[in-house]
Amino acid sequence: MKNKIYHISALILAAILMAGMNSCTDLDENVYSELHESNFYNNRLEVLQAALRPFTHMQAWLAPTGQNGYYYHAELSADQLAWPQKGRHGYDGGDHFRQHYHTWTANEGRMRTAWTLMWTGVGYVNAAIMDLEEVDYEALDISEEEMIAILSELYVLRAFHYMKIMELWGNVPIITAVAEPINPPTQSKAEVFDFIKTELEAHVPNLLPYSEELIGRVSQTAGYAMLAELYLNAEYFIGEPMYDECIAACDKIISGEAGGINGTPELASDLLETFSNTNQNASEALFQFAFSRLGGFTFDWGGFFMGYSNMSRALNVGYSGNNAFVVIPSAFDAYQDNDLRKEEWFLFGPQYEYGTDTPILGTEEYNGQPLIYVNSIRRESQGDLTSEGGMDQGEENSGARFHKYKSGTIDDEDYRENHYIIYRLTEIYFNKAEALMRKNNGVATQEAVDLVNASRKRAFTDEDWAEAQYTTSTLTMDELLAERGREFIFEGKRRTDIIRFGKFTTGSWWDHEPTNDPNREIYPVPHTQLAANPNLVQNPGYE
């Protein structure tokens, strides 16, 4: 039987998203809160609608669906993805160049968009909390246990917003009520971290264990995954290691104590299940956006990741994109040739019309010629076959391309039914392994090796596995970071990872040279926000 995604939360998400789509792009400056027009709750459905509205807004800045939010900054500033100029396309005022080379300013339009989207989300959560704390839930036939869980979802979701805001901007205001105060003051990263930690530790235990009925909502697996991430990054954020706490949060998930869609989360047996168009009940999913084409809110990754319209014929799909993000050559080189992820998660080499040997033809530099994706970003059509290339040297075929999520063909009954996975069990395995290694002075324990190998084994054939598996001597910290990159490419995790490993401002990749400027580990507060709120303080290095 086809998996059903139209349980109560998915239906509510569809209704909310269709009604509120315009509000996610109506971006005013100096937004810290968004006041609901109606404070009247007449039944359980309306309570759930209010609780889920902030979650639907979150897809506008967290998922790679075409907005310029957290995802754009988390990936284009790191060492795996870039948006180079390709001939006459993609310069866009140099926005993507400045991300790649870490030369951004406080006037970046895409950064202002990210700020406004994310703070609008905080406002939605605050408004919902204020409203629902006043609801007479007994009169609506809602139990006290359920009402506590619903409110806890909102508190945890607000903490998640703050965790991602802190990752980008570090020192920011803390606002817990609608429009109070009007001009909130900047607080230190340590204060923000403590607020997030306190909120998560208080409310995650009150969440409901994850189950099929909670797809598209915040459950215990989501909450403990957030705590695991926060604890893992604590030494970087506040200088205080919290690796034991990270391990304990991971164990809550791995043991099944926090629930799972099928009872207890399990690693996917192959590389395709978690990202397929039937991933609604993926065995290792912990927290996800319940997108659905049939429900009217498609996970549309095409804008960033899909090629021009000629590539629609390669995949037999009805969508195309901006031919935007490509894989940085050094990131593609990080995969061994026998790594199955290199074959399954990327488009590379000659492209053909779906199911045939008819070549897809280029439309720009290779107009009328076979389109062949190459692992270089340089003007090969003009004879440059040897240089390192650069962000202004791209062509229509430069770089390997995204193929991790697969929509299915246009005649597939599950066409574009993919959910977007925010947290999955594999990440918890990696987080625990890293915490174990950091506790052990960066040396792998056998348990850490086993955790990483459990994931890596899917990427190699039985014949190749004996040589590909890690041992306590080969799983170094540098290798762990490299394997995290290979496993979580395209998932919006990379910036935070390389900051935690001390590589963000000191590392080199492709044509990116290190800035050696620790101030670049956080972004500047947008100038427009400083002008609107006199109590904000600019981050160091951007004054």
XYZ file of C-alpha atoms in Angstrom, residues 276-278 293-294 301 306 311-319 352-356 403 405-418:
36
model
C 13.455 9.229 -2.317
C 9.976 10.372 -3.300
C 8.578 7.738 -0.929
C 2.954 17.930 -4.421
C -0.452 16.306 -4.086
C 14.733 22.286 -4.798
C 18.338 22.030 -11.225
C 17.923 19.023 -18.168
C 14.217 18.345 -17.624
C 14.465 15.763 -20.398
C 17.402 14.067 -18.689
C 15.304 13.277 -15.613
C 11.879 13.189 -17.343
C 10.498 15.839 -15.007
C 8.367 18.936 -15.432
C 10.609 21.395 -13.592
C 21.181 11.815 -21.948
C 17.469 12.067 -22.513
C 15.784 9.844 -19.929
C 15.934 6.150 -20.819
C 17.782 6.709 -24.105
C 21.011 14.392 -7.453
C 16.862 13.916 -3.587
C 15.117 12.183 -6.477
C 11.652 13.323 -7.499
C 10.794 10.374 -9.712
C 9.612 10.847 -13.266
C 6.610 12.926 -14.185
C 4.408 9.842 -14.623
C 5.321 8.387 -11.198
C 2.385 8.363 -8.764
C 4.765 9.620 -6.080
C 6.292 12.297 -8.322
C 7.758 15.096 -6.135
C 6.297 13.676 -2.930
C 9.686 13.982 -1.191
